[in-house]
PDB file of C-alpha atoms and ligand atoms in Angstrom:
ATOM      1  CA  MET A1072      10.800   1.076 -15.269  1.00 97.00           C
ATOM      2  CA  ILE A1073       8.236  -1.011 -13.433  1.00 98.00           C
ATOM      3  CA  THR A1074       5.234   0.231 -11.476  1.00 98.00           C
ATOM      4  CA  ARG A1075       2.363  -1.664  -9.919  1.00 98.00           C
ATOM      5  CA  PHE A1076      -1.358  -1.788  -9.299  1.00 98.00           C
ATOM      6  CA  ALA A1077      -1.612  -3.474  -5.901  1.00 97.00           C
ATOM      7  CA  PRO A1078      -5.199  -3.630  -4.666  1.00 95.00           C
ATOM      8  CA  SER A1079      -5.929  -4.849  -1.137  1.00 93.00           C
ATOM      9  CA  LEU A1080      -8.530  -7.585  -1.005  1.00 91.00           C
ATOM     10  CA  THR A1081     -10.897  -5.737   1.305  1.00 87.00           C
ATOM     11  CA  GLY A1082     -13.780  -5.252  -1.118  1.00 88.00           C
ATOM     12  CA  TYR A1083     -14.721  -4.761  -4.768  1.00 91.00           C
ATOM     13  CA  LEU A1084     -13.330  -1.967  -6.976  1.00 92.00           C
ATOM     14  CA  HIS A1085     -15.030   1.430  -6.559  1.00 91.00           C
ATOM     15  CA  LEU A1086     -14.651   4.805  -8.279  1.00 91.00           C
ATOM     16  CA  GLY A1087     -11.611   5.648  -6.122  1.00 91.00           C
ATOM     17  CA  HIS A1088      -9.811   2.644  -7.612  1.00 93.00           C
ATOM     18  CA  VAL A1089     -10.768   3.729 -11.114  1.00 94.00           C
ATOM     19  CA  LEU A1090      -9.097   7.096 -10.584  1.00 94.00           C
ATOM     20  CA  HIS A1091      -6.117   5.285  -9.094  1.00 95.00           C
ATOM     21  CA  MET A1092      -5.819   2.981 -12.115  1.00 96.00           C
ATOM     22  CA  HIS A1093      -6.067   6.021 -14.383  1.00 96.00           C
ATOM     23  CA  TYR A1094      -2.989   7.428 -12.628  1.00 96.00           C
ATOM     24  CA  VAL A1095      -1.029   4.172 -12.474  1.00 97.00           C
ATOM     25  CA  TRP A1096      -1.446   3.392 -16.173  1.00 97.00           C
ATOM     26  CA  GLY A1097      -1.230   7.089 -17.149  1.00 96.00           C
ATOM     27  CA  VAL A1098       2.029   7.796 -15.297  1.00 97.00           C
ATOM     28  CA  ALA A1099       3.431   4.460 -16.526  1.00 97.00           C
ATOM     29  CA  GLN A1100       2.694   5.437 -20.089  1.00 96.00           C
ATOM     30  CA  LYS A1101       4.276   8.891 -19.692  1.00 96.00           C
ATOM     31  CA  MET A1102       7.395   7.410 -18.149  1.00 96.00           C
ATOM     32  CA  GLY A1103       7.654   4.303 -20.311  1.00 97.00           C
ATOM     33  CA  ALA A1104       7.057   1.938 -17.371  1.00 98.00           C
ATOM     34  CA  LYS A1105       5.481  -1.509 -17.352  1.00 98.00           C
ATOM     35  CA  VAL A1106       2.600  -2.214 -14.926  1.00 98.00           C
ATOM     36  CA  LEU A1107       2.376  -5.330 -12.807  1.00 98.00           C
ATOM     37  CA  CYS A1108      -0.691  -6.415 -10.872  1.00 98.00           C
ATOM     38  CA  ARG A1109      -0.152  -7.688  -7.343  1.00 98.00           C
ATOM     39  CA  ILE A1110      -2.857  -8.851  -4.968  1.00 97.00           C
ATOM     40  CA  GLU A1111      -2.284  -7.493  -1.441  1.00 96.00           C
ATOM     41  CA  ASP A1112      -4.225 -10.005   0.623  1.00 94.00           C
ATOM     42  CA  HIS A1113      -1.910  -9.909   3.649  1.00 90.00           C
ATOM     43  CA  ASP A1114      -4.953  -9.102   5.829  1.00 87.00           C
ATOM     44  CA  LEU A1115      -6.198 -12.669   5.990  1.00 85.00           C
ATOM     45  CA  GLY A1116      -9.146 -11.735   8.201  1.00 87.00           C
ATOM     46  CA  ARG A1117     -10.674  -9.520   5.510  1.00 86.00           C
ATOM     47  CA  ALA A1118      -9.493 -10.959   2.193  1.00 87.00           C
ATOM     48  CA  ARG A1119     -12.031 -13.034   0.258  1.00 89.00           C
ATOM     49  CA  PRO A1120     -11.302 -14.945  -2.971  1.00 89.00           C
ATOM     50  CA  GLU A1121     -14.381 -13.486  -4.676  1.00 91.00           C
ATOM     51  CA  TYR A1122     -12.908 -10.002  -4.267  1.00 93.00           C
ATOM     52  CA  GLU A1123      -9.870 -11.056  -6.295  1.00 95.00           C
ATOM     53  CA  THR A1124     -11.995 -12.468  -9.109  1.00 94.00           C
ATOM     54  CA  GLY A1125     -14.242  -9.393  -9.061  1.00 93.00           C
ATOM     55  CA  ILE A1126     -11.284  -6.971  -9.146  1.00 94.00           C
ATOM     56  CA  LEU A1127      -9.554  -8.751 -12.050  1.00 96.00           C
ATOM     57  CA  GLU A1128     -12.780  -8.906 -14.073  1.00 94.00           C
ATOM     58  CA  THR A1129     -13.566  -5.240 -13.477  1.00 95.00           C
ATOM     59  CA  MET A1130     -10.037  -4.153 -14.419  1.00 96.00           C
ATOM     60  CA  GLU A1131     -10.288  -5.982 -17.697  1.00 95.00           C
ATOM     61  CA  TRP A1132     -13.770  -4.651 -18.413  1.00 96.00           C
ATOM     62  CA  LEU A1133     -12.412  -1.114 -17.947  1.00 97.00           C
ATOM     63  CA  GLY A1134      -9.454  -1.860 -20.231  1.00 97.00           C
ATOM     64  CA  PHE A1135      -6.658  -1.739 -17.628  1.00 97.00           C
ATOM     65  CA  VAL A1136      -4.434  -4.620 -18.672  1.00 96.00           C
ATOM     66  CA  PRO A1137      -1.233  -5.253 -16.684  1.00 97.00           C
ATOM     67  CA  ASP A1138       1.991  -6.179 -18.485  1.00 97.00           C
ATOM     68  CA  PHE A1139       2.633  -8.924 -15.948  1.00 95.00           C
ATOM     69  CA  GLY A1140       1.620 -10.209 -12.523  1.00 97.00           C
ATOM     70  CA  ILE A1141      -1.841 -11.591 -11.811  1.00 96.00           C
ATOM     71  CA  THR A1142      -4.560 -11.456 -14.455  1.00 92.00           C
ATOM     72  CA  SER A1143      -7.772 -13.476 -14.606  1.00 88.00           C
ATOM     73  CA  ALA A1144      -5.963 -15.826 -17.015  1.00 88.00           C
ATOM     74  CA  THR A1145      -3.125 -16.507 -14.551  1.00 87.00           C
ATOM     75  CA  ALA A1146      -5.005 -16.254 -11.254  1.00 88.00           C
ATOM     76  CA  ALA A1147      -5.583 -19.978 -10.661  1.00 89.00           C
ATOM     77  CA  GLY A1148      -2.978 -21.541  -8.381  1.00 91.00           C
ATOM     78  CA  PRO A1149      -0.250 -19.962  -6.249  1.00 94.00           C
ATOM     79  CA  SER A1150       1.427 -16.837  -7.534  1.00 95.00           C
ATOM     80  CA  ASP A1151       4.518 -14.815  -6.734  1.00 96.00           C
ATOM     81  CA  PHE A1152       2.219 -11.788  -7.089  1.00 97.00           C
ATOM     82  CA  ARG A1153      -0.282 -12.727  -4.363  1.00 97.00           C
ATOM     83  CA  GLN A1154       0.884 -11.904  -0.839  1.00 97.00           C
ATOM     84  CA  SER A1155      -0.789 -14.872   0.863  1.00 96.00           C
ATOM     85  CA  ASP A1156       1.393 -17.128  -1.331  1.00 96.00           C
ATOM     86  CA  CYS A1157       4.645 -15.345  -0.468  1.00 97.00           C
ATOM     87  CA  GLY A1158       5.189 -16.095   3.238  1.00 97.00           C
ATOM     88  CA  LYS A1159       8.536 -17.785   2.625  1.00 97.00           C
ATOM     89  CA  HIS A1160       9.926 -14.633   0.993  1.00 98.00           C
ATOM     90  CA  TYR A1161       8.832 -12.453   3.912  1.00 98.00           C
ATOM     91  CA  GLU A1162      10.283 -14.949   6.397  1.00 98.00           C
ATOM     92  CA  ALA A1163      13.661 -14.835   4.641  1.00 98.00           C
ATOM     93  CA  VAL A1164      13.743 -11.017   4.767  1.00 98.00           C
ATOM     94  CA  LEU A1165      12.690 -11.044   8.413  1.00 98.00           C
ATOM     95  CA  ARG A1166      15.504 -13.502   9.265  1.00 98.00           C
ATOM     96  CA  HIS A1167      17.961 -11.157   7.588  1.00 98.00           C
ATOM     97  CA  LEU A1168      16.735  -8.219   9.711  1.00 98.00           C
ATOM     98  CA  ARG A1169      16.726 -10.366  12.853  1.00 98.00           C
ATOM     99  CA  ASP A1170      20.319 -11.531  12.290  1.00 98.00           C
ATOM    100  CA  ARG A1171      21.387  -7.901  12.189  1.00 98.00           C
ATOM    101  CA  GLY A1172      19.511  -7.034  15.391  1.00 98.00           C
ATOM    102  CA  LEU A1173      17.097  -4.720  13.591  1.00 98.00           C
ATOM    103  CA  VAL A1174      13.836  -6.179  14.942  1.00 98.00           C
ATOM    104  CA  TYR A1175      12.457  -7.202  18.337  1.00 98.00           C
ATOM    105  CA  GLY A1176       9.465  -8.990  19.824  1.00 98.00           C
ATOM    106  CA  CYS A1177       6.794  -6.928  21.582  1.00 98.00           C
ATOM    107  CA  ASP A1178       3.984  -8.188  23.802  1.00 98.00           C
ATOM    108  CA  CYS A1179       2.237  -4.845  24.394  1.00 97.00           C
ATOM    109  CA  THR A1180      -1.492  -4.818  23.749  1.00 94.00           C
ATOM    110  CA  ARG A1181      -3.107  -2.024  21.770  1.00 89.00           C
ATOM    111  CA  LYS A1182      -4.766  -0.878  24.999  1.00 90.00           C
ATOM    112  CA  GLN A1183      -1.403  -0.566  26.771  1.00 90.00           C
ATOM    113  CA  ILE A1184       0.061   1.424  23.874  1.00 90.00           C
ATOM    114  CA  LEU A1185      -2.972   3.723  23.889  1.00 88.00           C
ATOM    115  CA  GLU A1186      -2.594   4.313  27.620  1.00 87.00           C
ATOM    116  CA  ARG A1187       1.028   5.423  27.156  1.00 85.00           C
ATOM    117  CA  GLN A1188       0.128   7.733  24.286  1.00 84.00           C
ATOM    118  CA  SER A1189       0.668  11.396  25.073  1.00 77.00           C
ATOM    119  CA  GLY A1190      -0.646  13.371  22.096  1.00 74.00           C
ATOM    120  CA  GLN A1191      -3.546  13.022  19.689  1.00 75.00           C
ATOM    121  CA  GLY A1192      -3.343  11.563  16.213  1.00 80.00           C
ATOM    122  CA  GLU A1193      -1.510   8.531  14.972  1.00 87.00           C
ATOM    123  CA  LEU A1194      -0.475   5.871  17.458  1.00 90.00           C
ATOM    124  CA  CYS A1195       3.266   6.169  18.139  1.00 94.00           C
ATOM    125  CA  TYR A1196       4.908   3.111  19.673  1.00 95.00           C
ATOM    126  CA  PRO A1197       7.240   4.320  22.463  1.00 93.00           C
ATOM    127  CA  GLY A1198       9.685   1.384  22.291  1.00 96.00           C
ATOM    128  CA  THR A1199       8.586  -0.232  25.558  1.00 96.00           C
ATOM    129  CA  CYS A1200       9.788  -3.723  24.575  1.00 98.00           C
ATOM    130  CA  ALA A1201      12.880  -2.660  22.605  1.00 98.00           C
ATOM    131  CA  ASP A1202      15.365  -4.074  25.132  1.00 98.00           C
ATOM    132  CA  LYS A1203      13.366  -6.927  26.659  1.00 98.00           C
ATOM    133  CA  GLY A1204      14.733  -9.647  24.381  1.00 98.00           C
ATOM    134  CA  LEU A1205      11.294 -11.223  23.830  1.00 98.00           C
ATOM    135  CA  PRO A1206      11.021 -13.979  21.202  1.00 98.00           C
ATOM    136  CA  LEU A1207       9.708 -12.986  17.780  1.00 98.00           C
ATOM    137  CA  ASP A1208       7.340 -15.934  17.463  1.00 97.00           C
ATOM    138  CA  GLY A1209       4.071 -15.362  19.278  1.00 97.00           C
ATOM    139  CA  ASN A1210       4.774 -11.636  19.680  1.00 98.00           C
ATOM    140  CA  THR A1211       4.410  -8.589  17.462  1.00 98.00           C
ATOM    141  CA  VAL A1212       7.639  -8.099  15.504  1.00 98.00           C
ATOM    142  CA  ARG A1213       8.761  -4.455  15.431  1.00 98.00           C
ATOM    143  CA  LEU A1214      11.442  -2.736  13.387  1.00 98.00           C
ATOM    144  CA  ARG A1215      14.009  -0.584  15.211  1.00 98.00           C
ATOM    145  CA  VAL A1216      13.132   2.551  13.265  1.00 98.00           C
ATOM    146  CA  PRO A1217      16.189   4.786  12.855  1.00 97.00           C
ATOM    147  CA  ALA A1218      15.945   8.347  14.163  1.00 97.00           C
ATOM    148  CA  GLY A1219      16.063  11.232  11.726  1.00 96.00           C
ATOM    149  CA  GLU A1220      14.109  12.946   9.018  1.00 98.00           C
ATOM    150  CA  ILE A1221      13.571  11.355   5.610  1.00 98.00           C
ATOM    151  CA  VAL A1222      13.467  13.802   2.711  1.00 98.00           C
ATOM    152  CA  PHE A1223      12.257  12.602  -0.674  1.00 98.00           C
ATOM    153  CA  HIS A1224      11.081  14.166  -3.915  1.00 97.00           C
ATOM    154  CA  ASP A1225       7.570  13.258  -4.988  1.00 97.00           C
ATOM    155  CA  LEU A1226       7.031  13.562  -8.753  1.00 97.00           C
ATOM    156  CA  ASN A1227       3.651  15.173  -8.121  1.00 95.00           C
ATOM    157  CA  LEU A1228       3.918  16.890  -4.734  1.00 96.00           C
ATOM    158  CA  GLY A1229       7.568  17.982  -4.701  1.00 97.00           C
ATOM    159  CA  GLU A1230       9.799  17.763  -1.640  1.00 98.00           C
ATOM    160  CA  GLN A1231       8.401  15.761   1.278  1.00 98.00           C
ATOM    161  CA  ARG A1232       9.777  15.533   4.819  1.00 98.00           C
ATOM    162  CA  GLN A1233       8.702  12.841   7.263  1.00 98.00           C
ATOM    163  CA  THR A1234      10.104  11.524  10.544  1.00 97.00           C
ATOM    164  CA  PRO A1235       8.767   7.993  11.135  1.00 97.00           C
ATOM    165  CA  ARG A1236      10.507   7.607  14.505  1.00 96.00           C
ATOM    166  CA  VAL A1237       8.426  10.522  15.823  1.00 95.00           C
ATOM    167  CA  GLN A1238       5.265   9.858  13.791  1.00 95.00           C
ATOM    168  CA  CYS A1239       4.745   6.143  14.443  1.00 95.00           C
ATOM    169  CA  GLY A1240       7.838   4.840  16.289  1.00 96.00           C
ATOM    170  CA  ASP A1241       8.936   1.228  15.832  1.00 98.00           C
ATOM    171  CA  PHE A1242       6.218   0.012  13.465  1.00 98.00           C
ATOM    172  CA  SER A1243       5.298  -3.652  13.186  1.00 98.00           C
ATOM    173  CA  LEU A1244       6.288  -6.060  10.431  1.00 98.00           C
ATOM    174  CA  ARG A1245       4.281  -9.047  11.662  1.00 98.00           C
ATOM    175  CA  ASP A1246       1.534  -9.278  14.251  1.00 96.00           C
ATOM    176  CA  ARG A1247       1.400 -11.751  17.111  1.00 96.00           C
ATOM    177  CA  ALA A1248      -0.834 -14.094  15.063  1.00 95.00           C
ATOM    178  CA  GLY A1249       1.895 -14.287  12.397  1.00 95.00           C
ATOM    179  CA  GLN A1250       0.140 -12.022   9.886  1.00 96.00           C
ATOM    180  CA  TRP A1251       2.427  -9.785   7.795  1.00 97.00           C
ATOM    181  CA  THR A1252       1.771  -6.059   7.758  1.00 97.00           C
ATOM    182  CA  TYR A1253       1.194  -3.889   4.702  1.00 97.00           C
ATOM    183  CA  GLN A1254       4.465  -1.930   5.134  1.00 98.00           C
ATOM    184  CA  PHE A1255       6.609  -5.034   5.272  1.00 98.00           C
ATOM    185  CA  ALA A1256       4.922  -7.170   2.610  1.00 98.00           C
ATOM    186  CA  CYS A1257       4.767  -4.181   0.251  1.00 98.00           C
ATOM    187  CA  VAL A1258       8.498  -3.397   0.593  1.00 98.00           C
ATOM    188  CA  CYS A1259       9.546  -7.060   0.243  1.00 98.00           C
ATOM    189  CA  ASP A1260       7.420  -7.359  -2.901  1.00 98.00           C
ATOM    190  CA  ASP A1261       8.539  -4.076  -4.430  1.00 98.00           C
ATOM    191  CA  ILE A1262      12.181  -5.174  -4.047  1.00 98.00           C
ATOM    192  CA  ARG A1263      11.566  -8.671  -5.430  1.00 98.00           C
ATOM    193  CA  HIS A1264       9.437  -7.422  -8.316  1.00 98.00           C
ATOM    194  CA  GLY A1265      11.953  -4.713  -9.289  1.00 98.00           C
ATOM    195  CA  VAL A1266       9.435  -1.900  -8.765  1.00 98.00           C
ATOM    196  CA  ASP A1267      11.195   1.425  -9.318  1.00 98.00           C
ATOM    197  CA  LEU A1268       8.125   3.662  -9.719  1.00 98.00           C
ATOM    198  CA  VAL A1269       5.405   3.789  -7.052  1.00 98.00           C
ATOM    199  CA  VAL A1270       2.155   5.534  -8.020  1.00 98.00           C
ATOM    200  CA  ARG A1271      -0.461   5.684  -5.265  1.00 97.00           C
ATOM    201  CA  GLY A1272      -2.969   7.874  -3.483  1.00 95.00           C
ATOM    202  CA  GLU A1273      -2.087  10.663  -1.072  1.00 95.00           C
ATOM    203  CA  ASP A1274      -3.816   8.702   1.678  1.00 93.00           C
ATOM    204  CA  ILE A1275      -0.703   6.491   1.847  1.00 94.00           C
ATOM    205  CA  LEU A1276       1.794   9.363   1.740  1.00 97.00           C
ATOM    206  CA  LEU A1277       2.863   8.822   5.370  1.00 97.00           C
ATOM    207  CA  SER A1278       3.868   5.244   4.582  1.00 98.00           C
ATOM    208  CA  THR A1279       6.519   6.371   2.165  1.00 98.00           C
ATOM    209  CA  ALA A1280       9.308   7.399   4.569  1.00 98.00           C
ATOM    210  CA  ARG A1281       8.650   4.220   6.578  1.00 98.00           C
ATOM    211  CA  GLN A1282       9.088   2.159   3.438  1.00 98.00           C
ATOM    212  CA  ILE A1283      12.176   4.171   2.476  1.00 98.00           C
ATOM    213  CA  GLN A1284      13.736   3.358   5.857  1.00 98.00           C
ATOM    214  CA  LEU A1285      13.019  -0.344   5.374  1.00 98.00           C
ATOM    215  CA  LEU A1286      14.439  -0.236   1.844  1.00 98.00           C
ATOM    216  CA  GLN A1287      17.568   1.491   3.150  1.00 98.00           C
ATOM    217  CA  LEU A1288      18.045  -1.048   5.950  1.00 98.00           C
ATOM    218  CA  LEU A1289      17.732  -3.796   3.340  1.00 98.00           C
ATOM    219  CA  GLY A1290      20.232  -2.060   1.041  1.00 98.00           C
ATOM    220  CA  ALA A1291      17.677  -1.783  -1.783  1.00 98.00           C
ATOM    221  CA  PRO A1292      17.522   1.062  -4.322  1.00 98.00           C
ATOM    222  CA  LEU A1293      14.730   3.609  -3.773  1.00 98.00           C
ATOM    223  CA  PRO A1294      11.887   3.819  -6.289  1.00 98.00           C
ATOM    224  CA  ARG A1295      10.526   7.130  -7.562  1.00 98.00           C
ATOM    225  CA  TYR A1296       7.216   8.195  -6.011  1.00 98.00           C
ATOM    226  CA  PHE A1297       4.099   9.839  -7.423  1.00 97.00           C
ATOM    227  CA  HIS A1298       1.230  10.400  -4.956  1.00 97.00           C
ATOM    228  CA  HIS A1299      -2.005  11.396  -6.623  1.00 94.00           C
ATOM    229  CA  PRO A1300      -5.030  13.275  -5.268  1.00 92.00           C
ATOM    230  CA  LEU A1301      -8.009  11.327  -4.013  1.00 89.00           C
ATOM    231  CA  LEU A1302     -11.539  11.305  -5.296  1.00 85.00           C
ATOM    232  CA  LEU A1303     -13.534  14.163  -3.800  1.00 77.00           C
ATOM    233  CA  ASP A1304     -17.256  14.644  -3.412  1.00 72.00           C
ATOM    234  CA  ASP A1305     -19.165  17.653  -4.750  1.00 70.00           C
ATOM    235  CA  ALA A1306     -18.262  19.650  -1.651  1.00 72.00           C
ATOM    236  CA  GLY A1307     -14.559  18.966  -2.198  1.00 71.00           C
ATOM    237  CA  LYS A1308     -14.288  16.437   0.625  1.00 70.00           C
ATOM    238  CA  LYS A1309     -12.823  12.947   0.420  1.00 69.00           C
ATOM    239  CA  LEU A1310     -15.569  10.517  -0.617  1.00 68.00           C
ATOM    240  CA  SER A1311     -17.237   8.823   2.300  1.00 60.00           C
ATOM    241  CA  LYS A1312     -16.937   5.103   2.733  1.00 60.00           C
ATOM    242  CA  ARG A1313     -20.541   4.729   1.666  1.00 60.00           C
ATOM    243  CA  GLN A1314     -20.000   6.667  -1.565  1.00 63.00           C
ATOM    244  CA  ARG A1315     -16.759   4.869  -2.298  1.00 60.00           C
ATOM    245  CA  SER A1316     -18.298   1.526  -1.633  1.00 59.00           C
ATOM    246  CA  GLU A1317     -20.581   1.884  -4.629  1.00 73.00           C
ATOM    247  CA  SER A1318     -18.870  -0.859  -6.597  1.00 87.00           C
ATOM    248  CA  ILE A1319     -18.106  -0.698 -10.288  1.00 93.00           C
ATOM    249  CA  ALA A1320     -19.848  -4.056 -10.648  1.00 90.00           C
ATOM    250  CA  GLU A1321     -23.051  -2.366  -9.407  1.00 91.00           C
ATOM    251  CA  LEU A1322     -22.685   0.515 -11.878  1.00 93.00           C
ATOM    252  CA  ARG A1323     -22.068  -2.045 -14.612  1.00 94.00           C
ATOM    253  CA  ALA A1324     -25.111  -4.085 -13.604  1.00 92.00           C
ATOM    254  CA  ALA A1325     -27.179  -0.886 -13.773  1.00 93.00           C
ATOM    255  CA  GLY A1326     -26.138  -0.490 -17.435  1.00 96.00           C
ATOM    256  CA  ALA A1327     -23.121   1.842 -17.265  1.00 96.00           C
ATOM    257  CA  THR A1328     -20.455   1.461 -19.967  1.00 97.00           C
ATOM    258  CA  PRO A1329     -16.707   1.497 -19.194  1.00 97.00           C
ATOM    259  CA  GLU A1330     -16.523   4.984 -20.752  1.00 96.00           C
ATOM    260  CA  GLN A1331     -19.276   6.268 -18.455  1.00 95.00           C
ATOM    261  CA  VAL A1332     -17.563   4.824 -15.389  1.00 94.00           C
ATOM    262  CA  MET A1333     -14.247   6.408 -16.402  1.00 94.00           C
ATOM    263  CA  ALA A1334     -15.991   9.740 -17.017  1.00 92.00           C
ATOM    264  CA  GLN A1335     -17.619   9.591 -13.602  1.00 88.00           C
ATOM    265  CA  ALA A1336     -14.289   8.932 -11.836  1.00 89.00           C
ATOM    266  CA  LEU A1337     -12.458  11.646 -13.773  1.00 89.00           C
ATOM    267  CA  SER A1338     -15.163  14.318 -13.489  1.00 82.00           C
ATOM    268  CA  ARG A1339     -14.961  14.104  -9.721  1.00 69.00           C
ATOM    269  CA  GLU A1340     -11.200  14.317 -10.000  1.00 63.00           C
ATOM    270  CA  SER A1341     -11.431  17.793 -11.548  1.00 55.00           C
ATOM    271  CA  ALA A1342     -12.333  19.015  -8.051  1.00 46.00           C
ATOM    272  CA  ALA A1343      -9.165  17.459  -6.650  1.00 48.00           C
ATOM    273  CA  GLU A1344      -5.976  19.338  -5.958  1.00 47.00           C
ATOM    274  CA  PRO A1345      -4.260  20.252  -9.241  1.00 43.00           C
ATOM    275  CA  GLY A1346      -0.516  20.613  -9.743  1.00 45.00           C
ATOM    276  CA  HIS A1347       0.650  17.312 -11.130  1.00 48.00           C
ATOM    277  CA  GLN A1348       3.295  18.036 -13.705  1.00 52.00           C
ATOM    278  CA  LEU A1349       3.042  14.833 -15.666  1.00 61.00           C
ATOM    279  CA  PHE A1350      -0.477  15.223 -17.069  1.00 54.00           C
TER     280      PHE A1350
HETATM  281  N1  LIG B1801      -2.781  -2.274  -1.210  1.00 93.96           N
HETATM  282  C1  LIG B1801      -2.745  -0.854  -1.056  1.00 93.96           C
HETATM  283  C2  LIG B1801      -4.141  -0.299  -1.253  1.00 93.96           C
HETATM  284  O1  LIG B1801      -4.963  -0.935  -1.881  1.00 93.96           O
HETATM  285  C3  LIG B1801      -1.836  -0.191  -2.063  1.00 93.96           C
HETATM  286  C4  LIG B1801      -0.598   0.162  -1.436  1.00 93.96           C
HETATM  287  C5  LIG B1801       0.462   0.773  -2.313  1.00 93.96           C
HETATM  288  O2  LIG B1801       0.217   1.133  -3.457  1.00 93.96           O
HETATM  289  O3  LIG B1801       1.565   0.852  -1.802  1.00 93.96           O
HETATM  290  O4  LIG B1801      -4.411   0.772  -0.756  1.00 93.96           O
END
């Protein structure tokens, strides 16, 4: 089995990542899976090279060593495990979806979509451009999300039911500036890298049925899923951005050892929702 640690390049590692790495490497060990490290820098507006270097150094300092993928020793030069280097793979998958009529171009602005929104909560795209025949280039590229409920078994949370068509509608694979989205790049990479075990935080739970639908449309096998609880504060609430943004590099600079950092991440976890059968 293969699982992955796939940090986004939006900042340095914080205690939430440490808990996440504890789960990724812990579940991998229990299930006999290898861990790959992939850099998810698809958000070109936010990604900065120093984040990648900082993340790889901190991982190694904490003792989380991937079996393959990007490490500080292999980080120089283009990599099949860094999303900004993988545009040609995503283009090939998009062409495949386009040739089967599964995507369309959309020129709606966020403001227009918001105006058409009826309820509260997550933005649901109502399919305004689905039959307009707009070109893909220069427009947002949206997937024709199939109707119907997706039911999957989460190794930690049990049976999950989600209906992407109702929750988010035709989600985007590439924005009008040509930037790939998380959902699309992640699925393309998981297929190409042979990932068959996905371990990630509950904050991304709603992405899972969307990714399952993409995997199904691409005829790919489905991985197994394990969504873990998030780091909570003393009052049992999800850590605020400010608290989370306390980087491990700062704790290290203040004299903390890797063991102390691990202890800090795991002690907060004891307040998190229990019930994971694998630990
Ligand atoms: N890059 C995502 C993050 O850092 C991880 C997504 C995933 O594990 O699917 O939150």
